PDB file of C-alpha atoms in Angstrom:
ATOM      1  CA  MET A   1      11.725   4.012 -10.496  1.00 92.00           C
ATOM      2  CA  ALA A   2       9.009   1.673  -9.544  1.00 94.00           C
ATOM      3  CA  LEU A   3       8.215   3.934  -6.502  1.00 95.00           C
ATOM      4  CA  ALA A   4       8.256   6.994  -8.696  1.00 94.00           C
ATOM      5  CA  SER A   5       5.706   5.218 -11.267  1.00 94.00           C
ATOM      6  CA  LEU A   6       3.220   4.654  -8.177  1.00 95.00           C
ATOM      7  CA  ILE A   7       3.584   8.216  -7.015  1.00 95.00           C
ATOM      8  CA  ALA A   8       3.033   9.561 -10.521  1.00 93.00           C
ATOM      9  CA  ASN A   9       0.028   7.237 -11.383  1.00 94.00           C
ATOM     10  CA  ILE A  10      -1.840   8.244  -8.207  1.00 94.00           C
ATOM     11  CA  ALA A  11      -0.719  11.913  -8.890  1.00 92.00           C
ATOM     12  CA  LEU A  12      -2.379  11.709 -12.347  1.00 90.00           C
ATOM     13  CA  VAL A  13      -5.655  11.027 -10.476  1.00 92.00           C
ATOM     14  CA  VAL A  14      -5.206  14.059  -8.620  1.00 91.00           C
ATOM     15  CA  THR A  15      -4.492  16.412 -11.419  1.00 89.00           C
ATOM     16  CA  GLY A  16      -7.186  14.575 -13.462  1.00 88.00           C
ATOM     17  CA  ALA A  17      -9.494  15.677 -10.574  1.00 87.00           C
ATOM     18  CA  ALA A  18      -8.356  19.156 -10.897  1.00 87.00           C
ATOM     19  CA  VAL A  19      -9.063  19.229 -14.609  1.00 88.00           C
ATOM     20  CA  ARG A  20     -12.690  18.235 -13.671  1.00 87.00           C
ATOM     21  CA  LEU A  21     -13.287  20.540 -10.675  1.00 87.00           C
ATOM     22  CA  THR A  22     -12.191  23.522 -12.479  1.00 87.00           C
ATOM     23  CA  ASP A  23     -14.419  22.891 -15.600  1.00 84.00           C
ATOM     24  CA  SER A  24     -11.191  22.554 -17.701  1.00 85.00           C
ATOM     25  CA  GLY A  25     -12.296  19.177 -19.174  1.00 85.00           C
ATOM     26  CA  LEU A  26     -12.530  20.737 -22.572  1.00 84.00           C
ATOM     27  CA  GLY A  27      -9.732  23.288 -22.152  1.00 87.00           C
ATOM     28  CA  CYS A  28      -8.144  21.629 -25.091  1.00 86.00           C
ATOM     29  CA  PRO A  29     -11.364  20.956 -27.178  1.00 85.00           C
ATOM     30  CA  THR A  30      -9.794  18.244 -29.448  1.00 87.00           C
ATOM     31  CA  TRP A  31      -7.150  15.268 -29.224  1.00 87.00           C
ATOM     32  CA  PRO A  32      -4.306  14.665 -29.767  1.00 85.00           C
ATOM     33  CA  LYS A  33      -3.853  18.398 -30.601  1.00 85.00           C
ATOM     34  CA  CYS A  34      -5.102  20.950 -28.137  1.00 87.00           C
ATOM     35  CA  THR A  35      -6.775  23.126 -30.774  1.00 84.00           C
ATOM     36  CA  ASP A  36      -7.397  22.322 -34.374  1.00 83.00           C
ATOM     37  CA  ALA A  37      -4.019  24.374 -35.180  1.00 82.00           C
ATOM     38  CA  SER A  38      -1.915  23.636 -32.407  1.00 85.00           C
ATOM     39  CA  TYR A  39      -0.712  20.725 -30.000  1.00 84.00           C
ATOM     40  CA  THR A  40      -0.176  23.241 -27.315  1.00 86.00           C
ATOM     41  CA  THR A  41      -2.447  25.391 -25.568  1.00 86.00           C
ATOM     42  CA  THR A  42      -2.878  28.804 -26.744  1.00 83.00           C
ATOM     43  CA  SER A  43      -3.864  32.329 -25.071  1.00 82.00           C
ATOM     44  CA  ALA A  44      -7.262  32.082 -26.392  1.00 77.00           C
ATOM     45  CA  MET A  45      -7.675  28.897 -24.084  1.00 81.00           C
ATOM     46  CA  GLY A  46      -7.250  30.803 -20.999  1.00 85.00           C
ATOM     47  CA  VAL A  47      -6.584  29.167 -17.764  1.00 88.00           C
ATOM     48  CA  HIS A  48      -8.665  26.236 -18.685  1.00 85.00           C
ATOM     49  CA  GLY A  49      -6.470  25.542 -21.560  1.00 87.00           C
ATOM     50  CA  VAL A  50      -3.228  25.621 -19.241  1.00 88.00           C
ATOM     51  CA  ILE A  51      -4.900  23.050 -16.866  1.00 88.00           C
ATOM     52  CA  GLU A  52      -5.953  20.635 -19.403  1.00 88.00           C
ATOM     53  CA  PHE A  53      -2.481  20.831 -21.337  1.00 87.00           C
ATOM     54  CA  THR A  54      -0.551  20.455 -18.036  1.00 88.00           C
ATOM     55  CA  ASN A  55      -2.475  17.440 -17.409  1.00 87.00           C
ATOM     56  CA  ARG A  56      -1.441  15.931 -20.719  1.00 87.00           C
ATOM     57  CA  LEU A  57       2.008  16.800 -19.855  1.00 89.00           C
ATOM     58  CA  LEU A  58       2.013  14.796 -16.757  1.00 89.00           C
ATOM     59  CA  GLY A  59       0.800  11.949 -18.841  1.00 88.00           C
ATOM     60  CA  ILE A  60       3.883  12.400 -20.999  1.00 90.00           C
ATOM     61  CA  ALA A  61       6.072  12.477 -17.988  1.00 91.00           C
ATOM     62  CA  LEU A  62       4.298   9.125 -16.499  1.00 92.00           C
ATOM     63  CA  PHE A  63       5.449   7.662 -20.040  1.00 93.00           C
ATOM     64  CA  VAL A  64       8.884   8.475 -19.500  1.00 94.00           C
ATOM     65  CA  VAL A  65       8.939   7.009 -16.051  1.00 94.00           C
ATOM     66  CA  ALA A  66       7.459   4.096 -17.268  1.00 95.00           C
ATOM     67  CA  VAL A  67      10.026   3.636 -19.964  1.00 96.00           C
ATOM     68  CA  ALA A  68      12.747   4.331 -17.580  1.00 95.00           C
ATOM     69  CA  CYS A  69      11.167   1.317 -15.421  1.00 95.00           C
ATOM     70  CA  PHE A  70      11.127  -1.111 -18.287  1.00 96.00           C
ATOM     71  CA  VAL A  71      14.462  -0.350 -19.338  1.00 95.00           C
ATOM     72  CA  ALA A  72      15.915  -0.925 -15.741  1.00 94.00           C
ATOM     73  CA  ALA A  73      13.916  -4.224 -15.584  1.00 94.00           C
ATOM     74  CA  TRP A  74      15.223  -5.510 -18.575  1.00 94.00           C
ATOM     75  CA  GLN A  75      18.976  -4.565 -18.008  1.00 94.00           C
ATOM     76  CA  GLN A  76      18.695  -5.945 -14.529  1.00 89.00           C
ATOM     77  CA  LYS A  77      21.295  -8.967 -14.127  1.00 88.00           C
ATOM     78  CA  PRO A  78      19.829 -11.400 -13.494  1.00 88.00           C
ATOM     79  CA  ARG A  79      16.746 -10.367 -15.466  1.00 88.00           C
ATOM     80  CA  ARG A  80      13.707 -10.776 -13.590  1.00 91.00           C
ATOM     81  CA  ARG A  81      10.883 -11.820 -15.796  1.00 91.00           C
ATOM     82  CA  ARG A  82       7.923 -10.652 -13.432  1.00 92.00           C
ATOM     83  CA  GLN A  83       9.370  -7.327 -13.188  1.00 94.00           C
ATOM     84  CA  VAL A  84       9.763  -7.071 -16.867  1.00 95.00           C
ATOM     85  CA  ARG A  85       6.162  -8.196 -17.575  1.00 95.00           C
ATOM     86  CA  LEU A  86       4.643  -5.628 -14.945  1.00 95.00           C
ATOM     87  CA  SER A  87       6.932  -2.914 -16.291  1.00 96.00           C
ATOM     88  CA  LEU A  88       5.889  -3.570 -19.686  1.00 96.00           C
ATOM     89  CA  LEU A  89       2.196  -3.644 -18.741  1.00 96.00           C
ATOM     90  CA  ILE A  90       2.183  -0.201 -17.180  1.00 96.00           C
ATOM     91  CA  LEU A  91       4.315   1.122 -20.074  1.00 95.00           C
ATOM     92  CA  LEU A  92       1.388  -0.370 -22.778  1.00 95.00           C
ATOM     93  CA  GLY A  93      -1.155   0.930 -20.242  1.00 93.00           C
ATOM     94  CA  ILE A  94      -0.226   4.474 -20.369  1.00 93.00           C
ATOM     95  CA  PRO A  95      -0.714   4.991 -24.124  1.00 91.00           C
ATOM     96  CA  GLY A  96      -4.051   3.466 -23.494  1.00 91.00           C
ATOM     97  CA  GLN A  97      -4.821   5.923 -20.837  1.00 89.00           C
ATOM     98  CA  GLY A  98      -4.113   8.678 -23.287  1.00 88.00           C
ATOM     99  CA  VAL A  99      -6.431   7.334 -25.856  1.00 91.00           C
ATOM    100  CA  VAL A 100      -9.111   6.805 -23.447  1.00 91.00           C
ATOM    101  CA  GLY A 101      -8.298  10.537 -22.324  1.00 89.00           C
ATOM    102  CA  GLY A 102      -8.807  11.375 -25.734  1.00 89.00           C
ATOM    103  CA  ILE A 103     -11.912   9.727 -26.346  1.00 92.00           C
ATOM    104  CA  THR A 104     -13.570  11.680 -23.107  1.00 91.00           C
ATOM    105  CA  VAL A 105     -12.767  14.927 -25.268  1.00 89.00           C
ATOM    106  CA  LEU A 106     -13.876  13.858 -28.590  1.00 90.00           C
ATOM    107  CA  THR A 107     -17.340  12.662 -26.888  1.00 90.00           C
ATOM    108  CA  ASP A 108     -17.698  16.153 -24.826  1.00 87.00           C
ATOM    109  CA  LEU A 109     -16.851  14.448 -21.377  1.00 89.00           C
ATOM    110  CA  ASN A 110     -19.563  11.500 -21.420  1.00 90.00           C
ATOM    111  CA  PRO A 111     -19.282  10.562 -17.874  1.00 90.00           C
ATOM    112  CA  TRP A 112     -19.354   6.997 -18.407  1.00 92.00           C
ATOM    113  CA  VAL A 113     -16.257   7.121 -20.528  1.00 91.00           C
ATOM    114  CA  VAL A 114     -14.734   9.631 -17.712  1.00 91.00           C
ATOM    115  CA  GLY A 115     -15.224   7.038 -15.403  1.00 91.00           C
ATOM    116  CA  LEU A 116     -13.340   4.469 -17.350  1.00 93.00           C
ATOM    117  CA  HIS A 117     -10.634   7.046 -17.589  1.00 91.00           C
ATOM    118  CA  PHE A 118     -10.596   6.621 -13.876  1.00 93.00           C
ATOM    119  CA  LEU A 119     -10.771   3.117 -13.523  1.00 94.00           C
ATOM    120  CA  LEU A 120      -7.915   2.672 -15.848  1.00 94.00           C
ATOM    121  CA  SER A 121      -5.729   4.767 -13.577  1.00 94.00           C
ATOM    122  CA  MET A 122      -6.782   2.087 -11.024  1.00 96.00           C
ATOM    123  CA  ALA A 123      -5.409  -0.555 -12.944  1.00 96.00           C
ATOM    124  CA  LEU A 124      -2.329   1.134 -13.444  1.00 96.00           C
ATOM    125  CA  ILE A 125      -2.220   1.969  -9.740  1.00 96.00           C
ATOM    126  CA  ALA A 126      -2.464  -1.635  -9.048  1.00 97.00           C
ATOM    127  CA  ALA A 127       0.297  -2.715 -11.399  1.00 96.00           C
ATOM    128  CA  ALA A 128       2.815   0.214 -10.278  1.00 96.00           C
ATOM    129  CA  TYR A 129       2.169  -1.320  -6.771  1.00 97.00           C
ATOM    130  CA  ALA A 130       2.947  -4.810  -7.506  1.00 96.00           C
ATOM    131  CA  LEU A 131       6.046  -3.618  -9.504  1.00 96.00           C
ATOM    132  CA  TRP A 132       7.479  -1.787  -6.549  1.00 96.00           C
ATOM    133  CA  LEU A 133       6.753  -4.567  -3.959  1.00 95.00           C
ATOM    134  CA  SER A 134       8.747  -7.061  -6.400  1.00 93.00           C
ATOM    135  CA  THR A 135      11.829  -4.747  -5.766  1.00 92.00           C
ATOM    136  CA  ALA A 136      11.652  -6.210  -2.081  1.00 90.00           C
ATOM    137  CA  GLU A 137      10.752  -9.783  -3.096  1.00 88.00           C
ATOM    138  CA  ASP A 138      12.242 -12.765  -4.581  1.00 86.00           C
ATOM    139  CA  ASP A 139      10.970 -14.632  -7.483  1.00 82.00           C
ATOM    140  CA  GLY A 140      10.130 -18.115  -5.918  1.00 82.00           C
ATOM    141  CA  ALA A 141       6.428 -19.553  -6.027  1.00 85.00           C
ATOM    142  CA  PRO A 142       4.264 -17.678  -3.736  1.00 88.00           C
ATOM    143  CA  VAL A 143       3.670 -19.193  -0.003  1.00 89.00           C
ATOM    144  CA  SER A 144       0.526 -18.256   1.887  1.00 92.00           C
ATOM    145  CA  LEU A 145       1.103 -16.617   5.196  1.00 92.00           C
ATOM    146  CA  VAL A 146      -2.383 -17.082   6.371  1.00 95.00           C
ATOM    147  CA  PRO A 147      -5.071 -19.757   6.393  1.00 95.00           C
ATOM    148  CA  ALA A 148      -7.516 -20.392   3.643  1.00 95.00           C
ATOM    149  CA  PRO A 149     -10.493 -18.787   5.134  1.00 95.00           C
ATOM    150  CA  LEU A 150      -8.454 -15.676   5.599  1.00 96.00           C
ATOM    151  CA  ARG A 151      -7.363 -15.646   1.954  1.00 96.00           C
ATOM    152  CA  HIS A 152     -11.080 -15.626   0.916  1.00 97.00           C
ATOM    153  CA  LEU A 153     -12.022 -12.846   3.306  1.00 97.00           C
ATOM    154  CA  THR A 154      -9.070 -10.762   2.020  1.00 97.00           C
ATOM    155  CA  VAL A 155     -10.274 -11.427  -1.800  1.00 97.00           C
ATOM    156  CA  LEU A 156     -13.979 -10.274  -0.295  1.00 97.00           C
ATOM    157  CA  THR A 157     -12.553  -7.170   1.047  1.00 97.00           C
ATOM    158  CA  VAL A 158     -10.617  -6.218  -2.040  1.00 97.00           C
ATOM    159  CA  LEU A 159     -13.611  -6.768  -4.085  1.00 97.00           C
ATOM    160  CA  ALA A 160     -15.664  -4.530  -1.894  1.00 97.00           C
ATOM    161  CA  ALA A 161     -12.942  -1.719  -2.229  1.00 97.00           C
ATOM    162  CA  ALA A 162     -13.331  -2.242  -6.017  1.00 97.00           C
ATOM    163  CA  GLY A 163     -17.269  -1.931  -5.600  1.00 96.00           C
ATOM    164  CA  VAL A 164     -16.513   1.395  -3.394  1.00 96.00           C
ATOM    165  CA  ILE A 165     -14.422   2.759  -6.261  1.00 96.00           C
ATOM    166  CA  VAL A 166     -16.803   1.718  -9.058  1.00 96.00           C
ATOM    167  CA  LEU A 167     -19.890   3.290  -7.257  1.00 95.00           C
ATOM    168  CA  GLY A 168     -17.873   6.335  -6.489  1.00 93.00           C
ATOM    169  CA  VAL A 169     -17.349   6.670 -10.159  1.00 92.00           C
ATOM    170  CA  VAL A 170     -20.988   6.370 -10.871  1.00 93.00           C
ATOM    171  CA  VAL A 171     -22.040   9.065  -8.128  1.00 91.00           C
ATOM    172  CA  THR A 172     -19.416  11.509  -9.851  1.00 88.00           C
ATOM    173  CA  GLY A 173     -21.145  11.078 -12.962  1.00 88.00           C
ATOM    174  CA  SER A 174     -24.400  12.279 -11.509  1.00 86.00           C
ATOM    175  CA  GLY A 175     -23.063  15.229  -9.484  1.00 81.00           C
ATOM    176  CA  PRO A 176     -22.399  18.737 -10.285  1.00 81.00           C
ATOM    177  CA  HIS A 177     -18.669  18.659 -11.243  1.00 77.00           C
ATOM    178  CA  SER A 178     -18.693  17.562 -14.704  1.00 76.00           C
ATOM    179  CA  GLY A 179     -15.640  19.096 -16.144  1.00 78.00           C
ATOM    180  CA  ASP A 180     -17.444  21.562 -18.230  1.00 75.00           C
ATOM    181  CA  HIS A 181     -20.633  23.461 -17.739  1.00 75.00           C
ATOM    182  CA  GLY A 182     -22.338  22.106 -20.946  1.00 73.00           C
ATOM    183  CA  ALA A 183     -21.193  18.373 -20.012  1.00 79.00           C
ATOM    184  CA  LYS A 184     -24.110  15.621 -19.577  1.00 84.00           C
ATOM    185  CA  ARG A 185     -24.481  13.769 -16.574  1.00 86.00           C
ATOM    186  CA  ASN A 186     -25.518  10.041 -16.198  1.00 84.00           C
ATOM    187  CA  GLY A 187     -29.206  10.499 -15.460  1.00 84.00           C
ATOM    188  CA  LEU A 188     -29.019   8.687 -12.076  1.00 89.00           C
ATOM    189  CA  ASP A 189     -30.314  10.150  -8.754  1.00 89.00           C
ATOM    190  CA  PRO A 190     -27.188  11.626  -6.962  1.00 87.00           C
ATOM    191  CA  ALA A 191     -28.832  10.814  -3.489  1.00 88.00           C
ATOM    192  CA  ALA A 192     -29.653   7.267  -4.067  1.00 91.00           C
ATOM    193  CA  ILE A 193     -26.308   6.498  -5.642  1.00 91.00           C
ATOM    194  CA  SER A 194     -24.573   8.274  -2.892  1.00 89.00           C
ATOM    195  CA  GLN A 195     -26.404   6.212  -0.422  1.00 92.00           C
ATOM    196  CA  ALA A 196     -25.281   2.723  -2.244  1.00 93.00           C
ATOM    197  CA  HIS A 197     -21.673   4.074  -2.114  1.00 93.00           C
ATOM    198  CA  ALA A 198     -21.864   4.933   1.530  1.00 92.00           C
ATOM    199  CA  ASP A 199     -23.504   1.377   2.316  1.00 94.00           C
ATOM    200  CA  MET A 200     -20.784  -0.178   0.180  1.00 96.00           C
ATOM    201  CA  VAL A 201     -18.271   2.071   2.422  1.00 95.00           C
ATOM    202  CA  PHE A 202     -19.673   0.743   5.614  1.00 96.00           C
ATOM    203  CA  LEU A 203     -19.282  -2.784   4.349  1.00 97.00           C
ATOM    204  CA  LEU A 204     -15.732  -2.305   3.320  1.00 97.00           C
ATOM    205  CA  LEU A 205     -14.959  -0.894   6.889  1.00 97.00           C
ATOM    206  CA  GLY A 206     -16.372  -3.980   8.588  1.00 97.00           C
ATOM    207  CA  LEU A 207     -14.718  -6.326   6.347  1.00 97.00           C
ATOM    208  CA  THR A 208     -11.239  -4.557   6.926  1.00 98.00           C
ATOM    209  CA  VAL A 209     -11.839  -4.433  10.781  1.00 97.00           C
ATOM    210  CA  ALA A 210     -12.390  -8.418  10.573  1.00 97.00           C
ATOM    211  CA  LEU A 211      -9.545  -8.981   8.544  1.00 97.00           C
ATOM    212  CA  TRP A 212      -7.443  -6.983  10.816  1.00 97.00           C
ATOM    213  CA  LEU A 213      -8.716  -8.793  13.941  1.00 97.00           C
ATOM    214  CA  SER A 214      -8.240 -12.172  12.105  1.00 97.00           C
ATOM    215  CA  PHE A 215      -4.758 -11.578  11.164  1.00 97.00           C
ATOM    216  CA  ARG A 216      -3.647 -10.635  14.641  1.00 96.00           C
ATOM    217  CA  ALA A 217      -5.627 -13.802  15.938  1.00 96.00           C
ATOM    218  CA  VAL A 218      -3.472 -16.058  13.510  1.00 95.00           C
ATOM    219  CA  ASN A 219      -0.515 -14.286  14.500  1.00 95.00           C
ATOM    220  CA  ALA A 220       0.208 -12.925  11.103  1.00 94.00           C
ATOM    221  CA  PRO A 221       1.889  -9.465  12.010  1.00 95.00           C
ATOM    222  CA  ALA A 222       2.803  -8.350   8.441  1.00 94.00           C
ATOM    223  CA  PRO A 223      -0.691  -8.632   7.046  1.00 96.00           C
ATOM    224  CA  ALA A 224      -1.933  -7.363  10.158  1.00 97.00           C
ATOM    225  CA  ARG A 225      -0.125  -4.055   9.831  1.00 97.00           C
ATOM    226  CA  VAL A 226      -1.028  -3.709   6.232  1.00 97.00           C
ATOM    227  CA  ALA A 227      -4.633  -4.177   7.130  1.00 97.00           C
ATOM    228  CA  LEU A 228      -4.494  -1.715   9.853  1.00 97.00           C
ATOM    229  CA  THR A 229      -2.738   0.882   7.419  1.00 97.00           C
ATOM    230  CA  LEU A 230      -5.803   0.293   4.708  1.00 97.00           C
ATOM    231  CA  LEU A 231      -8.066   0.840   8.033  1.00 97.00           C
ATOM    232  CA  VAL A 232      -6.772   4.113   8.878  1.00 97.00           C
ATOM    233  CA  ILE A 233      -7.022   5.255   5.109  1.00 97.00           C
ATOM    234  CA  GLU A 234     -10.576   4.089   4.942  1.00 96.00           C
ATOM    235  CA  LEU A 235     -11.523   5.933   8.110  1.00 96.00           C
ATOM    236  CA  ALA A 236      -9.744   9.323   6.856  1.00 96.00           C
ATOM    237  CA  GLN A 237     -11.414   8.687   3.451  1.00 95.00           C
ATOM    238  CA  GLY A 238     -14.940   8.443   4.922  1.00 92.00           C
ATOM    239  CA  LEU A 239     -14.632  11.447   6.957  1.00 94.00           C
ATOM    240  CA  ILE A 240     -13.460  13.264   3.787  1.00 94.00           C
ATOM    241  CA  GLY A 241     -16.613  11.870   2.108  1.00 90.00           C
ATOM    242  CA  PHE A 242     -18.841  12.857   4.888  1.00 88.00           C
ATOM    243  CA  VAL A 243     -17.847  16.376   5.169  1.00 92.00           C
ATOM    244  CA  GLN A 244     -17.779  16.855   0.936  1.00 89.00           C
ATOM    245  CA  TYR A 245     -21.248  15.454   1.149  1.00 85.00           C
ATOM    246  CA  PHE A 246     -22.896  17.821   3.924  1.00 87.00           C
ATOM    247  CA  THR A 247     -20.883  20.795   2.679  1.00 89.00           C
ATOM    248  CA  HIS A 248     -22.165  20.554  -1.011  1.00 85.00           C
ATOM    249  CA  LEU A 249     -18.932  19.352  -2.822  1.00 84.00           C
ATOM    250  CA  PRO A 250     -16.415  22.051  -2.335  1.00 88.00           C
ATOM    251  CA  VAL A 251     -13.701  21.662  -4.879  1.00 87.00           C
ATOM    252  CA  ALA A 252     -10.876  21.422  -2.411  1.00 90.00           C
ATOM    253  CA  VAL A 253     -12.598  18.535  -0.361  1.00 91.00           C
ATOM    254  CA  VAL A 254     -13.574  16.693  -3.586  1.00 89.00           C
ATOM    255  CA  ALA A 255     -10.121  16.692  -4.815  1.00 90.00           C
ATOM    256  CA  ALA A 256      -8.810  15.392  -1.391  1.00 93.00           C
ATOM    257  CA  HIS A 257     -11.508  12.644  -1.996  1.00 93.00           C
ATOM    258  CA  MET A 258     -10.047  11.934  -5.076  1.00 92.00           C
ATOM    259  CA  LEU A 259      -6.461  11.162  -3.937  1.00 94.00           C
ATOM    260  CA  GLY A 260      -7.855   9.366  -1.063  1.00 94.00           C
ATOM    261  CA  ALA A 261      -9.570   7.050  -3.364  1.00 95.00           C
ATOM    262  CA  GLY A 262      -6.190   6.309  -5.077  1.00 95.00           C
ATOM    263  CA  LEU A 263      -4.844   5.622  -1.461  1.00 96.00           C
ATOM    264  CA  VAL A 264      -7.704   3.299  -0.525  1.00 97.00           C
ATOM    265  CA  TRP A 265      -7.289   1.252  -3.540  1.00 97.00           C
ATOM    266  CA  THR A 266      -3.372   1.131  -3.242  1.00 97.00           C
ATOM    267  CA  GLY A 267      -4.039   0.099   0.348  1.00 97.00           C
ATOM    268  CA  ALA A 268      -6.442  -2.775  -0.773  1.00 97.00           C
ATOM    269  CA  VAL A 269      -4.085  -4.130  -3.376  1.00 97.00           C
ATOM    270  CA  ALA A 270      -1.354  -4.088  -0.525  1.00 97.00           C
ATOM    271  CA  VAL A 271      -3.548  -6.073   1.591  1.00 97.00           C
ATOM    272  CA  LEU A 272      -4.083  -8.675  -1.366  1.00 97.00           C
ATOM    273  CA  LEU A 273      -0.132  -9.078  -1.936  1.00 96.00           C
ATOM    274  CA  ALA A 274       0.615  -9.052   1.990  1.00 95.00           C
ATOM    275  CA  ILE A 275      -0.998 -12.365   2.598  1.00 95.00           C
ATOM    276  CA  ARG A 276       1.595 -14.273   0.711  1.00 92.00           C
ATOM    277  CA  ASP A 277       5.577 -14.313   0.525  1.00 89.00           C
ATOM    278  CA  ARG A 278       7.773 -15.047  -2.260  1.00 84.00           C
ATOM    279  CA  PRO A 279      10.947 -16.750  -0.988  1.00 81.00           C
ATOM    280  CA  ALA A 280      14.114 -17.130  -2.972  1.00 75.00           C
ATOM    281  CA  PRO A 281      13.732 -20.079  -5.356  1.00 74.00           C
ATOM    282  CA  PRO A 282      15.820 -23.217  -4.423  1.00 71.00           C
ATOM    283  CA  PRO A 283      19.173 -23.334  -6.148  1.00 69.00           C
ATOM    284  CA  ALA A 284      19.411 -25.522  -9.113  1.00 61.00           C
ATOM    285  CA  PRO A 285      21.246 -28.548  -8.633  1.00 64.00           C
ATOM    286  CA  THR A 286      24.748 -28.214 -10.535  1.00 62.00           C
ATOM    287  CA  ALA A 287      27.125 -31.089 -11.603  1.00 56.00           C
ATOM    288  CA  SER A 288      29.394 -30.983  -8.723  1.00 55.00           C
ATOM    289  CA  THR A 289      26.192 -31.503  -6.176  1.00 53.00           C
ATOM    290  CA  THR A 290      24.593 -34.338  -8.340  1.00 52.00           C
ATOM    291  CA  ALA A 291      27.812 -36.279  -8.054  1.00 54.00           C
ATOM    292  CA  ALA A 292      28.063 -35.922  -4.530  1.00 55.00           C
ATOM    293  CA  LEU A 293      24.565 -37.610  -4.040  1.00 56.00           C
ATOM    294  CA  PRO A 294      24.842 -41.229  -2.937  1.00 58.00           C
ATOM    295  CA  ALA A 295      24.393 -43.743  -5.189  1.00 54.00           C
ATOM    296  CA  THR A 296      21.472 -46.160  -4.991  1.00 54.00           C
ATOM    297  CA  ASP A 297      22.198 -49.936  -5.334  1.00 52.00           C
ATOM    298  CA  PRO A 298      20.191 -51.591  -8.165  1.00 51.00           C
ATOM    299  CA  VAL A 299      17.318 -53.736  -7.134  1.00 51.00           C
ATOM    300  CA  PRO A 300      18.490 -57.203  -7.565  1.00 52.00           C
ATOM    301  CA  SER A 301      16.311 -59.284 -10.125  1.00 50.00           C
ATOM    302  CA  ARG A 302      15.142 -62.691  -9.558  1.00 44.00           C
TER     303      ARG A 302
END
């Protein structure tokens, strides 16, 4: 169920991109209803209404999966508090995502609100990945697998990935795919913002290469594998980004780039969580083990 939650949250990014790229952002012109008189799309809304309403339905499916994750975590014996907290965070975040989505419609697809809608999806993806990883971990205190300088480099790499995501949102808000022909843009120069975004991508690539080589140098194979996976995803995403830029943003390539953004962020979160391990906590002492401990002689008093 945790893996299903992760996949569904990434899928929501792609379907949200489909809404924007097909100019269906106002296919349902109001919220929470689709029209003033109907909660569902009508024939008058046409294909744009179908696309927007389908995206809303996926949000409902995502909520159902989140409820199932929370129930599974709550009923697990013994109950693991970390999984309960993470599943509850995701469960509460999805209605919040729906509210932000409604605000985007009510503000006629304000690009900054649309960007916030996307960034909230990134936060939910991070929580869903952490929940999925917890199913393969114990609940002991985290134990670092790499030296402190590499922990700092890892955090810097994740911050660079976050910067790439945020600048990508700004680029999107300045570009042609607004979600509706009448939607406003953020007014920034698309070429200048795209250059800043590309510069941040190159920084992220350099940091990821350094991270992968450093993990190999300190003999940390598990973090090295995750870092290499992130590097491969980044290279593929960078290639898609250059193709979409030089081919003037065809819809199919932009959609692939949106999927890549979700995968890059997932990979960055995976690297951050791969540099530590959670072993099983030490067993609590019982009455029998306490009785078996050797008694200490009292210190003689003078």
